[in-house]
């Protein structure tokens, strides 16, 4: 099963490089900001397909994610998995502003960005990736699902049946709005890639959960309660560590 999963993910990651851009909106080239906007709104103007290659090599689309997430995610997978403190060290403010402007500019919103012709560092790209998530009006896991997603971690202390917990999270992820589901699964996949190389980049699943909790799993009522942050981080760490199972359910 492990070998099959690895082969499946290799096809998935390769397929992303060749995924076609989502169609551009007709008759509307007016600026529509991507950062700080609701996920569904930014997807109308700046989305790309996520594709998976089947056993015969044929691509099929299983979702859409924001251009900024796809472009930065691919760069990071290919160039930054062994960079120490990838997501912890901030990039250059000047270069981050330039890069954000590219992803905010119609009509392509960054779809045509060629990393090989640019001089952005891994920390620049990682910072912009993280900034997009933290600036969304709602986290990737919407407020109305926040307490449900945390509930399995609040269960009475008893021997944990990991398969049961995984099955519970599969059901919860399936109940997310489609756009949020696709974004969550993509981000979990990316973070798991970094966690597997934490001996080089020092980005363990625990560290990544601390850094990405605000953009993925937070709630205004818990903003000033560190103990609640820890619980959400534990949940996110579990999701990162077991993300293969959630992707397969798609």
mmCIF file of N, CA, C and O in Angstrom, residues 27-103:
data_model
loop_
_atom_site.group_PDB
_atom_site.id
_atom_site.type_symbol
_atom_site.label_atom_id
_atom_site.label_comp_id
_atom_site.label_asym_id
_atom_site.label_seq_id
_atom_site.Cartn_x
_atom_site.Cartn_y
_atom_site.Cartn_z
ATOM 1 N N UNK A 27 -14.844 39.210 -20.736
ATOM 2 C CA UNK A 27 -15.231 40.615 -20.726
ATOM 3 C C UNK A 27 -15.021 41.292 -19.373
ATOM 4 O O UNK A 27 -15.763 42.190 -19.005
ATOM 5 N N UNK A 28 -14.028 40.829 -18.622
ATOM 6 C CA UNK A 28 -13.819 41.463 -17.323
ATOM 7 C C UNK A 28 -12.345 41.450 -16.974
ATOM 8 O O UNK A 28 -11.841 40.502 -16.415
ATOM 9 N N UNK A 29 -11.630 42.523 -17.328
ATOM 10 C CA UNK A 29 -10.216 42.626 -17.022
ATOM 11 C C UNK A 29 -9.959 43.633 -15.903
ATOM 12 O O UNK A 29 -8.832 44.027 -15.662
ATOM 13 N N UNK A 30 -11.021 44.076 -15.239
ATOM 14 C CA UNK A 30 -10.849 45.022 -14.144
ATOM 15 C C UNK A 30 -10.148 44.330 -12.984
ATOM 16 O O UNK A 30 -10.319 43.139 -12.773
ATOM 17 N N UNK A 31 -9.344 45.064 -12.224
ATOM 18 C CA UNK A 31 -8.618 44.456 -11.103
ATOM 19 C C UNK A 31 -9.564 43.852 -10.066
ATOM 20 O O UNK A 31 -10.555 44.463 -9.690
ATOM 21 N N UNK A 32 -9.257 42.664 -9.647
ATOM 22 C CA UNK A 32 -9.983 42.017 -8.556
ATOM 23 C C UNK A 32 -8.931 41.470 -7.613
ATOM 24 O O UNK A 32 -8.251 40.511 -7.932
ATOM 25 N N UNK A 33 -8.761 42.081 -6.478
ATOM 26 C CA UNK A 33 -7.703 41.691 -5.567
ATOM 27 C C UNK A 33 -7.877 40.248 -5.113
ATOM 28 O O UNK A 33 -8.990 39.791 -4.866
ATOM 29 N N UNK A 34 -6.793 39.560 -5.010
ATOM 30 C CA UNK A 34 -6.781 38.151 -4.614
ATOM 31 C C UNK A 34 -6.528 38.033 -3.113
ATOM 32 O O UNK A 34 -7.226 37.296 -2.414
ATOM 33 N N UNK A 35 -5.556 38.781 -2.618
ATOM 34 C CA UNK A 35 -5.217 38.725 -1.200
ATOM 35 C C UNK A 35 -6.293 39.442 -0.386
ATOM 36 O O UNK A 35 -6.787 40.495 -0.764
ATOM 37 N N UNK A 36 -6.656 38.844 0.733
ATOM 38 C CA UNK A 36 -7.635 39.469 1.604
ATOM 39 C C UNK A 36 -9.061 39.331 1.132
ATOM 40 O O UNK A 36 -9.971 39.931 1.710
ATOM 41 N N UNK A 37 -9.289 38.548 0.097
ATOM 42 C CA UNK A 37 -10.635 38.344 -0.437
ATOM 43 C C UNK A 37 -11.135 36.942 -0.089
ATOM 44 O O UNK A 37 -10.341 36.019 0.096
ATOM 45 N N UNK A 38 -12.461 36.740 -0.025
ATOM 46 C CA UNK A 38 -12.990 35.398 0.221
ATOM 47 C C UNK A 38 -12.485 34.420 -0.844
ATOM 48 O O UNK A 38 -12.302 34.792 -2.006
ATOM 49 N N UNK A 39 -12.265 33.195 -0.437
ATOM 50 C CA UNK A 39 -11.708 32.186 -1.338
ATOM 51 C C UNK A 39 -12.524 32.052 -2.618
ATOM 52 O O UNK A 39 -11.966 32.058 -3.722
ATOM 53 N N UNK A 40 -13.835 31.959 -2.495
ATOM 54 C CA UNK A 40 -14.671 31.777 -3.695
ATOM 55 C C UNK A 40 -14.537 32.947 -4.656
ATOM 56 O O UNK A 40 -14.578 32.779 -5.876
ATOM 57 N N UNK A 41 -14.372 34.146 -4.099
ATOM 58 C CA UNK A 41 -14.259 35.332 -4.949
ATOM 59 C C UNK A 41 -12.947 35.330 -5.719
ATOM 60 O O UNK A 41 -12.903 35.588 -6.923
ATOM 61 N N UNK A 42 -11.846 35.021 -5.033
ATOM 62 C CA UNK A 42 -10.548 35.026 -5.722
ATOM 63 C C UNK A 42 -10.478 33.912 -6.761
ATOM 64 O O UNK A 42 -9.830 34.062 -7.799
ATOM 65 N N UNK A 43 -11.168 32.801 -6.515
ATOM 66 C CA UNK A 43 -11.152 31.688 -7.478
ATOM 67 C C UNK A 43 -11.849 32.054 -8.790
ATOM 68 O O UNK A 43 -11.542 31.478 -9.831
ATOM 69 N N UNK A 44 -12.772 33.012 -8.744
ATOM 70 C CA UNK A 44 -13.463 33.409 -9.974
ATOM 71 C C UNK A 44 -12.501 33.996 -10.993
ATOM 72 O O UNK A 44 -12.713 33.913 -12.198
ATOM 73 N N UNK A 45 -11.433 34.621 -10.494
ATOM 74 C CA UNK A 45 -10.527 35.338 -11.376
ATOM 75 C C UNK A 45 -9.129 34.732 -11.443
ATOM 76 O O UNK A 45 -8.419 34.938 -12.419
ATOM 77 N N UNK A 46 -8.732 34.031 -10.424
ATOM 78 C CA UNK A 46 -7.335 33.595 -10.343
ATOM 79 C C UNK A 46 -7.244 32.161 -9.852
ATOM 80 O O UNK A 46 -6.769 31.891 -8.752
ATOM 81 N N UNK A 47 -7.726 31.223 -10.663
ATOM 82 C CA UNK A 47 -7.677 29.817 -10.264
ATOM 83 C C UNK A 47 -6.988 28.974 -11.325
ATOM 84 O O UNK A 47 -6.929 29.350 -12.496
ATOM 85 N N UNK A 48 -6.442 27.863 -10.883
ATOM 86 C CA UNK A 48 -5.879 26.873 -11.799
ATOM 87 C C UNK A 48 -6.399 25.502 -11.398
ATOM 88 O O UNK A 48 -6.777 25.270 -10.252
ATOM 89 N N UNK A 49 -6.386 24.614 -12.356
ATOM 90 C CA UNK A 49 -6.854 23.261 -12.113
ATOM 91 C C UNK A 49 -5.804 22.452 -11.358
ATOM 92 O O UNK A 49 -4.608 22.642 -11.540
ATOM 93 N N UNK A 50 -6.298 21.539 -10.538
ATOM 94 C CA UNK A 50 -5.429 20.508 -9.972
ATOM 95 C C UNK A 50 -5.770 19.230 -10.729
ATOM 96 O O UNK A 50 -6.927 18.811 -10.745
ATOM 97 N N UNK A 51 -4.780 18.635 -11.353
ATOM 98 C CA UNK A 51 -5.005 17.430 -12.142
ATOM 99 C C UNK A 51 -4.208 16.262 -11.601
ATOM 100 O O UNK A 51 -3.149 16.440 -11.002
ATOM 101 N N UNK A 52 -4.737 15.078 -11.797
ATOM 102 C CA UNK A 52 -4.062 13.850 -11.418
ATOM 103 C C UNK A 52 -3.933 12.971 -12.647
ATOM 104 O O UNK A 52 -4.856 12.900 -13.462
ATOM 105 N N UNK A 53 -2.803 12.304 -12.777
ATOM 106 C CA UNK A 53 -2.602 11.388 -13.898
ATOM 107 C C UNK A 53 -3.075 9.992 -13.495
ATOM 108 O O UNK A 53 -2.684 9.471 -12.446
ATOM 109 N N UNK A 54 -3.924 9.412 -14.328
ATOM 110 C CA UNK A 54 -4.378 8.052 -14.090
ATOM 111 C C UNK A 54 -3.307 7.048 -14.486
ATOM 112 O O UNK A 54 -2.216 7.402 -14.924
ATOM 113 N N UNK A 55 -3.628 5.767 -14.339
ATOM 114 C CA UNK A 55 -2.659 4.714 -14.632
ATOM 115 C C UNK A 55 -2.201 4.749 -16.090
ATOM 116 O O UNK A 55 -1.070 4.396 -16.417
ATOM 117 N N UNK A 56 -3.105 5.216 -16.981
ATOM 118 C CA UNK A 56 -2.754 5.276 -18.401
ATOM 119 C C UNK A 56 -2.122 6.616 -18.800
ATOM 120 O O UNK A 56 -1.896 6.877 -19.976
ATOM 121 N N UNK A 57 -1.859 7.467 -17.800
ATOM 122 C CA UNK A 57 -1.217 8.749 -18.084
ATOM 123 C C UNK A 57 -2.179 9.862 -18.425
ATOM 124 O O UNK A 57 -1.783 11.011 -18.567
ATOM 125 N N UNK A 58 -3.462 9.534 -18.532
ATOM 126 C CA UNK A 58 -4.456 10.558 -18.872
ATOM 127 C C UNK A 58 -4.726 11.448 -17.663
ATOM 128 O O UNK A 58 -4.846 10.967 -16.532
ATOM 129 N N UNK A 59 -4.795 12.768 -17.903
ATOM 130 C CA UNK A 59 -5.044 13.711 -16.822
ATOM 131 C C UNK A 59 -6.536 13.897 -16.586
ATOM 132 O O UNK A 59 -7.314 13.955 -17.529
ATOM 133 N N UNK A 60 -6.914 13.966 -15.327
ATOM 134 C CA UNK A 60 -8.285 14.368 -15.040
ATOM 135 C C UNK A 60 -8.262 15.385 -13.910
ATOM 136 O O UNK A 60 -7.445 15.326 -13.003
ATOM 137 N N UNK A 61 -9.138 16.363 -14.029
ATOM 138 C CA UNK A 61 -9.189 17.478 -13.076
ATOM 139 C C UNK A 61 -10.022 17.074 -11.868
ATOM 140 O O UNK A 61 -11.118 16.545 -12.016
ATOM 141 N N UNK A 62 -9.478 17.345 -10.658
ATOM 142 C CA UNK A 62 -10.281 17.035 -9.466
ATOM 143 C C UNK A 62 -10.586 18.274 -8.633
ATOM 144 O O UNK A 62 -11.288 18.194 -7.638
ATOM 145 N N UNK A 63 -10.090 19.438 -9.049
ATOM 146 C CA UNK A 63 -10.434 20.635 -8.298
ATOM 147 C C UNK A 63 -9.723 21.872 -8.812
ATOM 148 O O UNK A 63 -8.966 21.811 -9.781
ATOM 149 N N UNK A 64 -10.010 23.000 -8.169
ATOM 150 C CA UNK A 64 -9.381 24.279 -8.495
ATOM 151 C C UNK A 64 -8.822 24.897 -7.221
ATOM 152 O O UNK A 64 -9.442 24.795 -6.153
ATOM 153 N N UNK A 65 -7.666 25.529 -7.337
ATOM 154 C CA UNK A 65 -7.083 26.258 -6.216
ATOM 155 C C UNK A 65 -6.588 27.614 -6.717
ATOM 156 O O UNK A 65 -6.414 27.799 -7.928
ATOM 157 N N UNK A 66 -6.365 28.573 -5.831
ATOM 158 C CA UNK A 66 -5.875 29.887 -6.268
ATOM 159 C C UNK A 66 -4.521 29.788 -6.975
ATOM 160 O O UNK A 66 -3.673 28.971 -6.605
ATOM 161 N N UNK A 67 -4.329 30.641 -7.965
ATOM 162 C CA UNK A 67 -3.075 30.655 -8.724
ATOM 163 C C UNK A 67 -1.882 30.813 -7.781
ATOM 164 O O UNK A 67 -0.875 30.105 -7.902
ATOM 165 N N UNK A 68 -1.968 31.757 -6.845
ATOM 166 C CA UNK A 68 -0.852 32.027 -5.952
ATOM 167 C C UNK A 68 -0.461 30.780 -5.170
ATOM 168 O O UNK A 68 0.728 30.501 -4.957
ATOM 169 N N UNK A 69 -1.432 29.988 -4.768
ATOM 170 C CA UNK A 69 -1.149 28.761 -4.013
ATOM 171 C C UNK A 69 -0.474 27.731 -4.904
ATOM 172 O O UNK A 69 0.518 27.102 -4.522
ATOM 173 N N UNK A 70 -1.000 27.563 -6.116
ATOM 174 C CA UNK A 70 -0.446 26.567 -7.030
ATOM 175 C C UNK A 70 0.972 26.923 -7.470
ATOM 176 O O UNK A 70 1.877 26.076 -7.464
ATOM 177 N N UNK A 71 1.175 28.185 -7.866
ATOM 178 C CA UNK A 71 2.495 28.597 -8.364
ATOM 179 C C UNK A 71 3.542 28.563 -7.247
ATOM 180 O O UNK A 71 4.651 28.052 -7.449
ATOM 181 N N UNK A 72 3.195 29.107 -6.100
ATOM 182 C CA UNK A 72 4.142 29.100 -4.986
ATOM 183 C C UNK A 72 4.365 27.678 -4.476
ATOM 184 O O UNK A 72 5.496 27.296 -4.158
ATOM 185 N N UNK A 73 3.295 26.896 -4.419
ATOM 186 C CA UNK A 73 3.417 25.520 -3.938
ATOM 187 C C UNK A 73 4.352 24.698 -4.796
ATOM 188 O O UNK A 73 5.192 23.943 -4.292
ATOM 189 N N UNK A 74 4.215 24.827 -6.110
ATOM 190 C CA UNK A 74 5.074 24.061 -7.017
ATOM 191 C C UNK A 74 6.534 24.496 -6.892
ATOM 192 O O UNK A 74 7.444 23.667 -6.855
ATOM 193 N N UNK A 75 6.749 25.819 -6.800
ATOM 194 C CA UNK A 75 8.116 26.327 -6.616
ATOM 195 C C UNK A 75 8.725 25.745 -5.342
ATOM 196 O O UNK A 75 9.876 25.281 -5.332
ATOM 197 N N UNK A 76 7.963 25.763 -4.262
ATOM 198 C CA UNK A 76 8.483 25.301 -2.978
ATOM 199 C C UNK A 76 8.783 23.808 -2.994
ATOM 200 O O UNK A 76 9.802 23.369 -2.448
ATOM 201 N N UNK A 77 7.925 23.025 -3.630
ATOM 202 C CA UNK A 77 8.175 21.580 -3.708
ATOM 203 C C UNK A 77 9.458 21.289 -4.484
ATOM 204 O O UNK A 77 10.193 20.356 -4.161
ATOM 205 N N UNK A 78 9.697 22.072 -5.517
ATOM 206 C CA UNK A 78 10.841 21.799 -6.394
ATOM 207 C C UNK A 78 12.149 22.415 -5.903
ATOM 208 O O UNK A 78 13.227 21.940 -6.268
ATOM 209 N N UNK A 79 12.061 23.472 -5.075
ATOM 210 C CA UNK A 79 13.273 24.222 -4.745
ATOM 211 C C UNK A 79 13.564 24.415 -3.263
ATOM 212 O O UNK A 79 14.676 24.830 -2.925
ATOM 213 N N UNK A 80 12.598 24.150 -2.400
ATOM 214 C CA UNK A 80 12.769 24.610 -1.021
ATOM 215 C C UNK A 80 12.656 23.538 0.052
ATOM 216 O O UNK A 80 12.744 23.850 1.240
ATOM 217 N N UNK A 81 12.484 22.286 -0.319
ATOM 218 C CA UNK A 81 12.232 21.264 0.708
ATOM 219 C C UNK A 81 13.428 21.012 1.613
ATOM 220 O O UNK A 81 13.279 20.427 2.685
ATOM 221 N N UNK A 82 14.626 21.437 1.189
ATOM 222 C CA UNK A 82 15.802 21.238 2.034
ATOM 223 C C UNK A 82 16.386 22.568 2.525
ATOM 224 O O UNK A 82 17.501 22.616 3.031
ATOM 225 N N UNK A 83 15.603 23.641 2.383
ATOM 226 C CA UNK A 83 16.034 24.968 2.859
ATOM 227 C C UNK A 83 15.668 25.108 4.330
ATOM 228 O O UNK A 83 14.504 24.959 4.710
ATOM 229 N N UNK A 84 16.632 25.402 5.154
ATOM 230 C CA UNK A 84 16.397 25.474 6.597
ATOM 231 C C UNK A 84 15.423 26.600 6.946
ATOM 232 O O UNK A 84 15.560 27.723 6.477
ATOM 233 N N UNK A 85 14.430 26.264 7.772
ATOM 234 C CA UNK A 85 13.464 27.259 8.233
ATOM 235 C C UNK A 85 12.640 27.873 7.121
ATOM 236 O O UNK A 85 12.290 29.058 7.187
ATOM 237 N N UNK A 86 12.278 27.068 6.126
ATOM 238 C CA UNK A 86 11.613 27.584 4.925
ATOM 239 C C UNK A 86 10.472 28.535 5.242
ATOM 240 O O UNK A 86 10.406 29.647 4.709
ATOM 241 N N UNK A 87 9.550 28.113 6.091
ATOM 242 C CA UNK A 87 8.358 28.909 6.372
ATOM 243 C C UNK A 87 8.522 29.796 7.608
ATOM 244 O O UNK A 87 7.653 30.604 7.902
ATOM 245 N N UNK A 88 9.609 29.609 8.330
ATOM 246 C CA UNK A 88 9.796 30.374 9.556
ATOM 247 C C UNK A 88 10.544 31.682 9.319
ATOM 248 O O UNK A 88 10.322 32.681 10.008
ATOM 249 N N UNK A 89 11.432 31.693 8.322
ATOM 250 C CA UNK A 89 12.235 32.875 8.018
ATOM 251 C C UNK A 89 11.496 33.741 6.998
ATOM 252 O O UNK A 89 11.090 33.257 5.941
ATOM 253 N N UNK A 90 11.310 35.012 7.301
ATOM 254 C CA UNK A 90 10.609 35.916 6.383
ATOM 255 C C UNK A 90 11.477 36.269 5.178
ATOM 256 O O UNK A 90 12.704 36.331 5.275
ATOM 257 N N UNK A 91 10.820 36.504 4.056
ATOM 258 C CA UNK A 91 11.520 36.952 2.864
ATOM 259 C C UNK A 91 11.728 38.463 2.890
ATOM 260 O O UNK A 91 11.383 39.137 3.868
ATOM 261 N N UNK A 92 12.248 38.988 1.797
ATOM 262 C CA UNK A 92 12.440 40.425 1.647
ATOM 263 C C UNK A 92 11.093 41.111 1.461
ATOM 264 O O UNK A 92 10.295 40.707 0.603
ATOM 265 N N UNK A 93 10.816 42.135 2.253
ATOM 266 C CA UNK A 93 9.540 42.848 2.127
ATOM 267 C C UNK A 93 9.353 43.415 0.720
ATOM 268 O O UNK A 93 8.247 43.379 0.167
ATOM 269 N N UNK A 94 10.425 43.927 0.148
ATOM 270 C CA UNK A 94 10.335 44.513 -1.194
ATOM 271 C C UNK A 94 9.967 43.448 -2.226
ATOM 272 O O UNK A 94 9.047 43.641 -3.033
ATOM 273 N N UNK A 95 10.675 42.325 -2.198
ATOM 274 C CA UNK A 95 10.391 41.269 -3.176
ATOM 275 C C UNK A 95 9.027 40.626 -2.929
ATOM 276 O O UNK A 95 8.330 40.239 -3.873
ATOM 277 N N UNK A 96 8.620 40.537 -1.676
ATOM 278 C CA UNK A 96 7.298 39.988 -1.367
ATOM 279 C C UNK A 96 6.195 40.887 -1.927
ATOM 280 O O UNK A 96 5.199 40.393 -2.461
ATOM 281 N N UNK A 97 6.380 42.218 -1.805
ATOM 282 C CA UNK A 97 5.384 43.144 -2.377
ATOM 283 C C UNK A 97 5.322 42.999 -3.897
ATOM 284 O O UNK A 97 4.240 43.006 -4.481
ATOM 285 N N UNK A 98 6.488 42.867 -4.524
ATOM 286 C CA UNK A 98 6.519 42.687 -5.980
ATOM 287 C C UNK A 98 5.797 41.401 -6.386
ATOM 288 O O UNK A 98 5.005 41.389 -7.342
ATOM 289 N N UNK A 99 6.078 40.324 -5.659
ATOM 290 C CA UNK A 99 5.484 39.029 -5.988
ATOM 291 C C UNK A 99 3.976 39.045 -5.757
ATOM 292 O O UNK A 99 3.203 38.548 -6.586
ATOM 293 N N UNK A 100 3.549 39.646 -4.660
ATOM 294 C CA UNK A 100 2.110 39.746 -4.403
ATOM 295 C C UNK A 100 1.435 40.542 -5.515
ATOM 296 O O UNK A 100 0.336 40.184 -5.961
ATOM 297 N N UNK A 101 2.077 41.609 -5.980
ATOM 298 C CA UNK A 101 1.498 42.429 -7.055
ATOM 299 C C UNK A 101 1.297 41.617 -8.322
ATOM 300 O O UNK A 101 0.307 41.803 -9.045
ATOM 301 N N UNK A 102 2.216 40.696 -8.614
ATOM 302 C CA UNK A 102 2.073 39.842 -9.804
ATOM 303 C C UNK A 102 0.802 39.005 -9.692
ATOM 304 O O UNK A 102 0.040 38.872 -10.659
ATOM 305 N N UNK A 103 0.557 38.454 -8.496
ATOM 306 C CA UNK A 103 -0.621 37.595 -8.309
ATOM 307 C C UNK A 103 -1.917 38.401 -8.188
ATOM 308 O O UNK A 103 -3.001 37.828 -8.177
#
